[in-house]
N, CA, C and O atoms as a Tinker XYZ file with bonds, in Angstrom:
   440  protein
     1  N    122.485000   97.272000   88.332000    73     2
     2  CA   121.074000   97.516000   88.151000    64     1     3
     3  C    120.731000   95.440000   88.746000    63     2     4     5
     4  O    121.435000   94.459000   88.509000    81     3
     5  N    119.632000   95.518000   89.388000    73     3     6
     6  CA   119.279000   94.487000   89.627000    64     5     7
     7  C    119.379000   93.112000   89.316000    63     6     8     9
     8  O    119.502000   92.857000   88.118000    81     7
     9  N    119.359000   92.302000   89.993000    73     7    10
    10  CA   119.590000   90.521000   89.260000    64     9    11
    11  C    118.047000   90.425000   88.760000    63    10    12    13
    12  O    117.029000   90.792000   89.346000    81    11
    13  N    118.200000   89.822000   87.502000    73    11    14
    14  CA   116.958000   89.487000   87.128000    64    13    15
    15  C    116.267000   88.038000   87.523000    63    14    16    17
    16  O    115.206000   87.597000   87.080000    81    15
    17  N    117.090000   87.463000   88.406000    73    15    18
    18  CA   116.696000   86.520000   89.204000    64    17    19
    19  C    115.773000   86.526000   90.106000    63    18    20    21
    20  O    114.811000   85.800000   90.359000    81    19
    21  N    116.544000   88.142000   90.873000    73    19    22
    22  CA   115.626000   88.512000   91.965000    64    21    23
    23  C    114.027000   88.919000   91.591000    63    22    24    25
    24  O    113.100000   88.457000   92.256000    81    23
    25  N    113.819000   89.792000   90.508000    73    23    26
    26  CA   113.048000   90.280000   89.928000    64    25    27
    27  C    111.985000   88.808000   89.764000    63    26    28    29
    28  O    110.889000   88.809000   90.323000    81    27
    29  N    112.424000   87.680000   88.998000    73    27    30
    30  CA   111.716000   86.439000   89.127000    64    29    31
    31  C    110.989000   86.029000   90.433000    63    30    32    33
    32  O    109.801000   86.077000   90.754000    81    31
    33  N    111.975000   85.657000   91.002000    73    31    34
    34  CA   111.643000   85.343000   92.653000    64    33    35
    35  C    110.500000   86.288000   92.915000    63    34    36    37
    36  O    109.371000   85.809000   93.021000    81    35
    37  N    110.660000   87.400000   93.012000    73    35    38
    38  CA   109.464000   88.212000   93.408000    64    37    39
    39  C    108.026000   88.356000   93.052000    63    38    40    41
    40  O    107.061000   88.802000   93.674000    81    39
    41  N    108.186000   87.799000   91.756000    73    39    42
    42  CA   107.210000   87.574000   91.125000    64    41    43
    43  C    106.367000   86.474000   91.227000    63    42    44    45
    44  O    105.137000   86.419000   91.245000    81    43
    45  N    107.474000   85.343000   91.312000    73    43    46
    46  CA   106.847000   84.268000   91.505000    64    45    47
    47  C    106.192000   84.152000   93.080000    63    46    48    49
    48  O    105.208000   83.458000   93.338000    81    47
    49  N    106.642000   84.646000   93.682000    73    47    50
    50  CA   106.448000   84.692000   95.388000    64    49    51
    51  C    105.179000   85.545000   95.270000    63    50    52    53
    52  O    104.351000   85.277000   96.140000    81    51
    53  N    104.842000   86.456000   94.451000    73    51    54
    54  CA   103.624000   87.367000   94.296000    64    53    55
    55  C    102.467000   86.444000   94.068000    63    54    56    57
    56  O    101.412000   86.483000   94.702000    81    55
    57  N    102.725000   85.719000   93.230000    73    55    58
    58  CA   101.857000   84.797000   92.295000    64    57    59
    59  C    101.213000   83.681000   93.600000    63    58    60    61
    60  O    100.017000   83.671000   93.890000    81    59
    61  N    101.898000   83.090000   94.053000    73    59    62
    62  CA   102.206000   82.298000   95.138000    64    61    63
    63  C    101.102000   82.602000   96.354000    63    62    64    65
    64  O     99.991000   82.118000   96.571000    81    63
    65  N    101.841000   83.551000   97.008000    73    63    66
    66  CA   100.531000   84.723000   97.933000    64    65    67
    67  C     99.425000   85.004000   97.516000    63    66    68    69
    68  O     98.469000   84.860000   98.277000    81    67
    69  N     99.233000   85.474000   96.224000    73    67    70
    70  CA    97.529000   85.349000   95.732000    64    69    71
    71  C     96.999000   84.571000   95.862000    63    70    72    73
    72  O     95.910000   84.543000   96.436000    81    71
    73  N     97.578000   83.651000   95.375000    73    71    74
    74  CA    96.473000   81.925000   94.997000    64    73    75
    75  C     96.217000   81.942000   96.762000    63    74    76    77
    76  O     95.164000   82.158000   97.363000    81    75
    77  N     97.347000   81.686000   97.221000    73    75    78
    78  CA    96.822000   81.647000   98.906000    64    77    79
    79  C     95.499000   81.960000   99.419000    63    78    80    81
    80  O     94.525000   81.326000   99.825000    81    79
    81  N     95.957000   83.663000   99.180000    73    79    82
    82  CA    94.614000   84.204000   99.848000    64    81    83
    83  C     93.340000   84.183000   99.045000    63    82    84    85
    84  O     92.225000   84.516000   99.447000    81    83
    85  N     93.728000   83.666000   97.638000    73    83    86
    86  CA    92.531000   83.755000   97.466000    64    85    87
    87  C     91.900000   82.499000   97.535000    63    86    88    89
    88  O     90.790000   82.399000   97.013000    81    87
    89  N     92.520000   81.309000   98.206000    73    87    90
    90  CA    91.912000   79.981000   98.536000    64    89    91
    91  C     91.249000   80.290000   99.702000    63    90    92    93
    92  O     90.128000   79.825000   99.909000    81    91
    93  N     91.839000   81.073000  100.553000    73    91    94
    94  CA    91.283000   81.065000  101.871000    64    93    95
    95  C     90.254000   82.100000  101.381000    63    94    96    97
    96  O     89.209000   81.899000  101.999000    81    95
    97  N     90.153000   82.916000  100.695000    73    95    98
    98  CA    88.991000   83.532000  100.665000    64    97    99
    99  C     88.030000   83.136000  100.235000    63    98   100   101
   100  O     87.079000   83.743000  100.726000    81    99
   101  N     87.621000   82.103000   99.262000    73    99   102
   102  CA    86.528000   81.421000   98.891000    64   101   103
   103  C     86.249000   80.560000   99.824000    63   102   104   105
   104  O     85.081000   80.202000   99.975000    81   103
   105  N     87.033000   80.179000  100.443000    73   103   106
   106  CA    86.806000   78.916000  101.327000    64   105   107
   107  C     85.698000   79.646000  102.573000    63   106   108   109
   108  O     84.788000   78.980000  103.066000    81   107
   109  N     85.958000   81.085000  102.955000    73   107   110
   110  CA    85.688000   81.805000  103.963000    64   109   111
   111  C     84.186000   82.283000  103.411000    63   110   112   113
   112  O     83.172000   82.266000  104.109000    81   111
   113  N     84.238000   82.652000  102.213000    73   111   114
   114  CA    82.885000   82.955000  101.152000    64   113   115
   115  C     81.968000   81.764000  101.378000    63   114   116   117
   116  O     80.790000   81.873000  101.717000    81   115
   117  N     82.666000   80.507000  101.141000    73   115   118
   118  CA    81.494000   79.387000  101.017000    64   117   119
   119  C     80.769000   78.953000  102.275000    63   118   120   121
   120  O     79.658000   78.442000  102.418000    81   119
   121  N     81.717000   79.301000  103.160000    73   119   122
   122  CA    81.314000   78.747000  104.948000    64   121   123
   123  C     80.318000   79.708000  105.457000    63   122   124   125
   124  O     79.510000   79.393000  106.331000    81   123
   125  N     80.384000   81.161000  104.788000    73   123   126
   126  CA    79.590000   82.358000  105.199000    64   125   127
   127  C     78.284000   82.062000  104.312000    63   126   128   129
   128  O     77.215000   82.118000  104.920000    81   127
   129  N     78.252000   81.787000  103.091000    73   127   130
   130  CA    77.288000   81.259000  102.289000    64   129   131
   131  C     76.103000   80.114000  103.055000    63   130   132   133
   132  O     74.913000   80.213000  103.355000    81   131
   133  N     77.176000   78.978000  103.178000    73   131   134
   134  CA    76.264000   78.139000  104.072000    64   133   135
   135  C     75.644000   78.466000  105.241000    63   134   136   137
   136  O     74.681000   77.808000  105.635000    81   135
   137  N     76.140000   79.544000  105.942000    73   135   138
   138  CA    75.596000   79.855000  107.087000    64   137   139
   139  C     74.151000   80.957000  106.817000    63   138   140   141
   140  O     73.248000   81.237000  107.605000    81   139
   141  N     74.358000   81.376000  105.506000    73   139   142
   142  CA    73.304000   82.440000  104.830000    64   141   143
   143  C     72.377000   81.554000  104.825000    63   142   144   145
   144  O     71.413000   81.716000  105.573000    81   143
   145  N     72.459000   80.370000  103.947000    73   143   146
   146  CA    71.482000   79.203000  103.452000    64   145   147
   147  C     70.758000   78.756000  104.860000    63   146   148   149
   148  O     69.539000   78.663000  105.008000    81   147
   149  N     71.623000   78.533000  105.733000    73   147   150
   150  CA    71.018000   77.682000  106.799000    64   149   151
   151  C     70.053000   78.762000  107.339000    63   150   152   153
   152  O     68.874000   78.465000  107.147000    81   151
   153  N     70.264000   79.981000  107.989000    73   151   154
   154  CA    69.503000   80.974000  108.307000    64   153   155
   155  C     68.152000   80.960000  107.384000    63   154   156   157
   156  O     66.999000   80.831000  107.794000    81   155
   157  N     68.636000   81.144000  105.891000    73   155   158
   158  CA    67.456000   81.379000  105.246000    64   157   159
   159  C     66.126000   80.107000  105.923000    63   158   160   161
   160  O     65.055000   80.286000  106.503000    81   159
   161  N     66.837000   78.907000  105.508000    73   159   162
   162  CA    65.731000   77.905000  105.655000    64   161   163
   163  C     65.097000   77.797000  106.871000    63   162   164   165
   164  O     63.956000   77.426000  107.147000    81   163
   165  N     66.197000   78.257000  107.695000    73   163   166
   166  CA    65.423000   78.075000  109.537000    64   165   167
   167  C     63.935000   79.409000  109.442000    63   166   168   169
   168  O     62.759000   79.350000  109.801000    81   167
   169  N     64.695000   80.399000  108.838000    73   167   170
   170  CA    63.255000   81.506000  108.595000    64   169   171
   171  C     62.345000   81.045000  107.706000    63   170   172   173
   172  O     61.312000   81.671000  107.470000    81   171
   173  N     62.566000   80.211000  107.284000    73   171   174
   174  CA    61.231000   79.608000  106.082000    64   173   175
   175  C     61.206000   80.544000  104.858000    63   174   176   177
   176  O     60.119000   80.849000  104.368000    81   175
   177  N     62.284000   80.980000  104.379000    73   175   178
   178  CA    62.404000   82.070000  103.120000    64   177   179
   179  C     62.100000   81.591000  102.140000    63   178   180   181
   180  O     62.267000   80.375000  102.046000    81   179
   181  N     61.511000   82.358000  100.962000    73   179   182
   182  CA    61.199000   81.988000   99.679000    64   181   183
   183  C     62.135000   81.044000   99.066000    63   182   184   185
   184  O     63.267000   81.470000   98.832000    81   183
   185  N     61.781000   79.536000   98.693000    73   183   186
   186  CA    62.644000   78.728000   98.010000    64   185   187
   187  C     63.079000   78.897000   96.920000    63   186   188   189
   188  O     63.821000   78.019000   96.479000    81   187
   189  N     62.800000   80.012000   96.137000    73   187   190
   190  CA    63.713000   80.531000   94.748000    64   189   191
   191  C     65.019000   81.060000   95.336000    63   190   192   193
   192  O     66.159000   80.746000   94.997000    81   191
   193  N     64.649000   81.902000   96.260000    73   191   194
   194  CA    65.602000   82.739000   97.213000    64   193   195
   195  C     66.519000   81.889000   97.432000    63   194   196   197
   196  O     67.446000   82.133000   96.660000    81   195
   197  N     66.823000   80.711000   98.310000    73   195   198
   198  CA    67.200000   79.706000   98.904000    64   197   199
   199  C     68.435000   79.109000   97.770000    63   198   200   201
   200  O     69.640000   78.989000   97.995000    81   199
   201  N     67.700000   78.799000   96.529000    73   199   202
   202  CA    68.236000   78.083000   95.306000    64   201   203
   203  C     69.209000   78.954000   94.945000    63   202   204   205
   204  O     70.397000   78.751000   94.697000    81   203
   205  N     68.483000   80.074000   94.944000    73   203   206
   206  CA    69.891000   81.491000   94.094000    64   205   207
   207  C     71.018000   81.595000   95.351000    63   206   208   209
   208  O     72.206000   81.889000   95.214000    81   207
   209  N     70.451000   81.333000   96.375000    73   207   210
   210  CA    71.836000   81.323000   97.396000    64   209   211
   211  C     72.790000   80.111000   97.411000    63   210   212   213
   212  O     73.936000   80.132000   97.861000    81   211
   213  N     72.228000   79.162000   96.916000    73   211   214
   214  CA    72.758000   77.699000   97.201000    64   213   215
   215  C     73.606000   77.498000   95.398000    63   214   216   217
   216  O     74.456000   76.617000   95.269000    81   215
   217  N     73.247000   78.364000   94.236000    73   215   218
   218  CA    73.935000   78.654000   93.021000    64   217   219
   219  C     75.052000   79.424000   93.745000    63   218   220   221
   220  O     76.162000   78.905000   93.864000    81   219
   221  N     74.845000   80.383000   94.125000    73   219   222
   222  CA    76.099000   81.273000   94.721000    64   221   223
   223  C     77.190000   80.424000   95.397000    63   222   224   225
   224  O     78.396000   80.438000   95.153000    81   223
   225  N     76.510000   79.673000   96.307000    73   223   226
   226  CA    77.404000   78.897000   97.322000    64   225   227
   227  C     78.242000   77.717000   96.449000    63   226   228   229
   228  O     79.310000   77.230000   96.820000    81   227
   229  N     77.391000   77.299000   94.980000    73   227   230
   230  CA    78.108000   76.250000   94.450000    64   229   231
   231  C     79.428000   77.068000   93.516000    63   230   232   233
   232  O     80.447000   76.420000   93.277000    81   231
   233  N     79.304000   78.457000   93.052000    73   231   234
   234  CA    80.213000   79.235000   92.638000    64   233   235
   235  C     81.431000   79.141000   93.263000    63   234   236   237
   236  O     82.495000   78.883000   92.699000    81   235
   237  N     81.274000   79.343000   94.379000    73   235   238
   238  CA    82.253000   79.613000   95.325000    64   237   239
   239  C     82.999000   77.910000   95.412000    63   238   240   241
   240  O     84.098000   77.592000   94.959000    81   239
   241  N     82.453000   77.415000   95.811000    73   239   242
   242  CA    82.983000   75.989000   95.648000    64   241   243
   243  C     83.980000   75.298000   94.645000    63   242   244   245
   244  O     85.042000   74.684000   94.740000    81   243
   245  N     82.893000   75.802000   93.360000    73   243   246
   246  CA    84.017000   75.579000   91.979000    64   245   247
   247  C     85.154000   76.096000   92.179000    63   246   248   249
   248  O     86.063000   75.352000   91.810000    81   247
   249  N     85.586000   77.358000   92.744000    73   247   250
   250  CA    86.657000   78.060000   92.542000    64   249   251
   251  C     87.477000   77.593000   92.890000    63   250   252   253
   252  O     88.424000   77.499000   92.108000    81   251
   253  N     87.622000   76.975000   94.374000    73   251   254
   254  CA    88.573000   76.495000   94.981000    64   253   255
   255  C     89.381000   75.207000   94.301000    63   254   256   257
   256  O     90.600000   75.034000   94.294000    81   255
   257  N     88.569000   74.534000   93.852000    73   255   258
   258  CA    89.752000   73.076000   93.317000    64   257   259
   259  C     90.083000   74.193000   91.941000    63   258   260   261
   260  O     90.923000   73.636000   91.235000    81   259
   261  N     89.817000   75.135000   91.533000    73   259   262
   262  CA    90.861000   75.871000   90.323000    64   261   263
   263  C     92.331000   76.371000   90.703000    63   262   264   265
   264  O     93.437000   76.178000   90.197000    81   263
   265  N     91.700000   77.375000   92.237000    73   263   266
   266  CA    92.965000   78.210000   92.383000    64   265   267
   267  C     93.844000   76.891000   93.485000    63   266   268   269
   268  O     94.913000   77.228000   93.993000    81   267
   269  N     93.448000   75.865000   93.683000    73   267   270
   270  CA    94.425000   74.654000   94.220000    64   269   271
   271  C     95.323000   74.324000   93.141000    63   270   272   273
   272  O     96.539000   74.183000   93.276000    81   271
   273  N     94.657000   74.203000   92.032000    73   271   274
   274  CA    95.302000   73.182000   91.273000    64   273   275
   275  C     96.296000   74.321000   90.443000    63   274   276   277
   276  O     97.328000   73.903000   89.919000    81   275
   277  N     95.950000   75.715000   90.355000    73   275   278
   278  CA    96.802000   76.937000   90.017000    64   277   279
   279  C     97.861000   76.997000   91.246000    63   278   280   281
   280  O     99.036000   77.115000   90.899000    81   279
   281  N     97.632000   76.939000   92.449000    73   279   282
   282  CA    98.856000   77.044000   93.372000    64   281   283
   283  C     99.972000   76.047000   93.424000    63   282   284   285
   284  O    101.140000   76.356000   93.662000    81   283
   285  N     99.487000   74.664000   93.157000    73   283   286
   286  CA   100.702000   73.632000   92.878000    64   285   287
   287  C    101.248000   73.796000   91.766000    63   286   288   289
   288  O    102.398000   73.371000   91.650000    81   287
   289  N    100.509000   74.550000   90.447000    73   287   290
   290  CA   101.724000   74.533000   89.520000    64   289   291
   291  C    102.566000   75.694000   89.956000    63   290   292   293
   292  O    103.779000   75.591000   89.771000    81   291
   293  N    102.124000   76.716000   90.475000    73   291   294
   294  CA   102.982000   77.824000   91.130000    64   293   295
   295  C    103.915000   77.710000   92.340000    63   294   296   297
   296  O    104.927000   78.403000   92.435000    81   295
   297  N    103.526000   76.775000   93.302000    73   295   298
   298  CA   104.324000   76.265000   94.365000    64   297   299
   299  C    105.406000   75.831000   93.533000    63   298   300   301
   300  O    106.528000   76.287000   93.749000    81   299
   301  N    105.144000   74.720000   92.289000    73   299   302
   302  CA   106.286000   74.349000   92.094000    64   301   303
   303  C    107.600000   75.192000   91.125000    63   302   304   305
   304  O    108.829000   75.250000   91.121000    81   303
   305  N    106.757000   75.605000   90.569000    73   303   306
   306  CA   107.710000   76.682000   90.231000    64   305   307
   307  C    108.484000   77.499000   91.068000    63   306   308   309
   308  O    109.684000   77.517000   90.794000    81   307
   309  N    108.025000   78.331000   92.230000    73   307   310
   310  CA   108.807000   79.167000   93.278000    64   309   311
   311  C    109.648000   78.063000   93.882000    63   310   312   313
   312  O    110.789000   78.464000   94.109000    81   311
   313  N    109.422000   76.658000   94.251000    73   311   314
   314  CA   110.360000   75.530000   94.893000    64   313   315
   315  C    111.342000   75.609000   93.855000    63   314   316   317
   316  O    112.416000   76.135000   94.147000    81   315
   317  N    111.182000   75.221000   92.810000    73   315   318
   318  CA   112.204000   75.181000   91.583000    64   317   319
   319  C    113.357000   76.165000   91.488000    63   318   320   321
   320  O    114.546000   75.974000   91.234000    81   319
   321  N    112.753000   77.149000   91.733000    73   319   322
   322  CA   113.616000   78.302000   91.720000    64   321   323
   323  C    114.122000   78.727000   93.172000    63   322   324   325
   324  O    115.126000   79.438000   93.140000    81   323
   325  N    113.770000   78.516000   94.063000    73   323   326
   326  CA   114.518000   78.290000   95.515000    64   325   327
   327  C    115.600000   77.329000   95.432000    63   326   328   329
   328  O    116.618000   77.736000   95.992000    81   327
   329  N    115.722000   75.845000   94.753000    73   327   330
   330  CA   116.769000   75.261000   94.896000    64   329   331
   331  C    117.399000   75.465000   93.782000    63   330   332   333
   332  O    118.497000   74.909000   93.819000    81   331
   333  N    117.203000   76.012000   92.804000    73   331   334
   334  CA   118.182000   76.256000   91.886000    64   333   335
   335  C    119.189000   77.770000   92.112000    63   334   336   337
   336  O    120.197000   78.065000   91.470000    81   335
   337  N    118.600000   78.486000   93.120000    73   335   338
   338  CA   119.614000   79.888000   93.037000    64   337   339
   339  C    119.734000   79.503000   94.464000    63   338   340   341
   340  O    118.878000   79.947000   95.229000    81   339
   341  N    120.537000   78.850000   94.867000    73   339   342
   342  CA   121.063000   78.490000   96.509000    64   341   343
   343  C    121.532000   79.728000   97.077000    63   342   344   345
   344  O    121.357000   80.175000   98.210000    81   343
   345  N    122.425000   80.407000   95.676000    73   343   346
   346  CA   123.372000   81.817000   96.161000    64   345   347
   347  C    122.456000   82.605000   96.657000    63   346   348   349
   348  O    122.677000   83.085000   97.768000    81   347
   349  N    121.294000   82.910000   96.011000    73   347   350
   350  CA   120.429000   83.945000   96.731000    64   349   351
   351  C    120.019000   83.560000   98.312000    63   350   352   353
   352  O    119.415000   84.452000   98.909000    81   351
   353  N    120.188000   82.782000   98.775000    73   351   354
   354  CA   119.897000   82.263000  100.370000    64   353   355
   355  C    119.572000   83.491000  101.440000    63   354   356   357
   356  O    118.559000   83.730000  102.098000    81   355
   357  N    120.987000   84.242000  101.328000    73   355   358
   358  CA   120.957000   85.239000  102.069000    64   357   359
   359  C    120.347000   86.428000  102.226000    63   358   360   361
   360  O    120.311000   87.085000  103.266000    81   359
   361  N    119.607000   86.850000  100.621000    73   359   362
   362  CA   118.289000   87.974000  100.868000    64   361   363
   363  C    117.109000   87.919000  101.088000    63   362   364   365
   364  O    116.403000   86.917000  100.975000    81   363
   365  N    116.674000   89.333000  101.531000    73   363   366
   366  CA   115.258000   89.031000  102.037000    64   365   367
   367  C    114.165000   88.215000  101.329000    63   366   368   369
   368  O    113.431000   87.408000  101.898000    81   367
   369  N    114.139000   88.567000   99.813000    73   367   370
   370  CA   113.325000   88.008000   99.209000    64   369   371
   371  C    113.345000   86.657000   99.271000    63   370   372   373
   372  O    112.296000   86.015000   99.323000    81   371
   373  N    114.460000   86.125000   99.272000    73   371   374
   374  CA   114.659000   84.537000   99.188000    64   373   375
   375  C    113.989000   84.144000  100.556000    63   374   376   377
   376  O    112.982000   83.457000  100.385000    81   375
   377  N    114.229000   84.351000  101.595000    73   375   378
   378  CA   113.656000   84.283000  102.399000    64   377   379
   379  C    112.077000   84.531000  102.905000    63   378   380   381
   380  O    111.364000   84.109000  103.815000    81   379
   381  N    111.970000   85.317000  101.955000    73   379   382
   382  CA   110.290000   85.899000  102.058000    64   381   383
   383  C    109.568000   84.790000  101.486000    63   382   384   385
   384  O    108.557000   84.261000  101.950000    81   383
   385  N    110.407000   84.388000  100.063000    73   383   386
   386  CA   109.595000   83.080000   99.247000    64   385   387
   387  C    109.961000   81.798000  100.521000    63   386   388   389
   388  O    109.366000   80.737000  100.330000    81   387
   389  N    110.492000   81.833000  101.235000    73   387   390
   390  CA   110.749000   80.216000  101.544000    64   389   391
   391  C    109.665000   80.186000  102.652000    63   390   392   393
   392  O    109.236000   79.079000  102.978000    81   391
   393  N    109.045000   81.610000  103.434000    73   391   394
   394  CA   107.911000   81.297000  104.418000    64   393   395
   395  C    106.871000   81.423000  103.339000    63   394   396   397
   396  O    106.038000   80.603000  103.724000    81   395
   397  N    106.508000   81.828000  102.473000    73   395   398
   398  CA   105.195000   81.764000  101.317000    64   397   399
   399  C    105.163000   80.477000  101.200000    63   398   400   401
   400  O    104.120000   79.853000  101.008000    81   399
   401  N    106.211000   79.998000  101.297000    73   399   402
   402  CA   106.106000   78.312000  100.579000    64   401   403
   403  C    105.320000   77.248000  101.448000    63   402   404   405
   404  O    104.614000   76.251000  101.303000    81   403
   405  N    105.937000   78.165000  102.579000    73   403   406
   406  CA   105.650000   77.097000  104.178000    64   405   407
   407  C    103.792000   77.297000  104.214000    63   406   408   409
   408  O    102.955000   76.401000  104.112000    81   407
   409  N    103.636000   78.317000  104.337000    73   407   410
   410  CA   102.319000   79.165000  104.359000    64   409   411
   411  C    101.129000   78.062000  103.290000    63   410   412   413
   412  O    100.123000   77.412000  103.575000    81   411
   413  N    101.946000   78.319000  101.918000    73   411   414
   414  CA   100.896000   77.690000  101.098000    64   413   415
   415  C    100.914000   75.997000  100.926000    63   414   416   417
   416  O    100.137000   75.307000  100.266000    81   415
   417  N    101.679000   75.718000  101.472000    73   415   418
   418  CA   101.740000   74.018000  101.686000    64   417   419
   419  C    100.955000   73.938000  102.881000    63   418   420   421
   420  O    100.293000   72.926000  102.652000    81   419
   421  N    100.611000   74.339000  103.974000    73   419   422
   422  CA    99.599000   74.188000  104.908000    64   421   423
   423  C     98.416000   74.810000  103.979000    63   422   424   425
   424  O     97.573000   73.962000  103.687000    81   423
   425  N     98.255000   75.670000  103.631000    73   423   426
   426  CA    97.070000   75.603000  102.835000    64   425   427
   427  C     96.590000   74.299000  101.871000    63   426   428   429
   428  O     95.421000   73.917000  101.809000    81   427
   429  N     97.597000   73.753000  101.207000    73   427   430
   430  CA    97.301000   72.690000  100.316000    64   429   431
   431  C     97.233000   71.184000  101.747000    63   430   432   433
   432  O     96.910000   70.082000  101.302000    81   431
   433  N     97.417000   71.238000  102.681000    73   431   434
   434  CA    96.880000   70.140000  103.338000    64   433   435
   435  C     95.526000   70.239000  103.708000    63   434   436   437
   436  O     94.683000   69.346000  103.808000    81   435
   437  N     95.439000   71.415000  103.892000    73   435   438
   438  CA    93.503000   71.261000  104.092000    64   437   439
   439  C     93.026000   70.542000  103.335000    63   438   440
   440  O     91.810000   70.350000  103.348000    81   439
């Protein structure tokens, strides 16, 4: 039977990986929305349409801090597991988790 610690490690790794992707996607979406708004302003589009697009931008920007907060929590959980389960250092899941931690830390520094 599979070690429950490995299952927990996989779950926590998946959470951190998903949150890292979410932050990247919201940031990309916000940048794309900014460009769309700038283009609309240059083309002198209807002011109402521009305001609606700015609302969409604000919604995307509001999601980034929430995702960052959740990522910090999930990252702390994953790091705690990695530190407490050093006997699993040889397995692939442990190595994957370590790589995901590094990627997540890069995202948080931005």
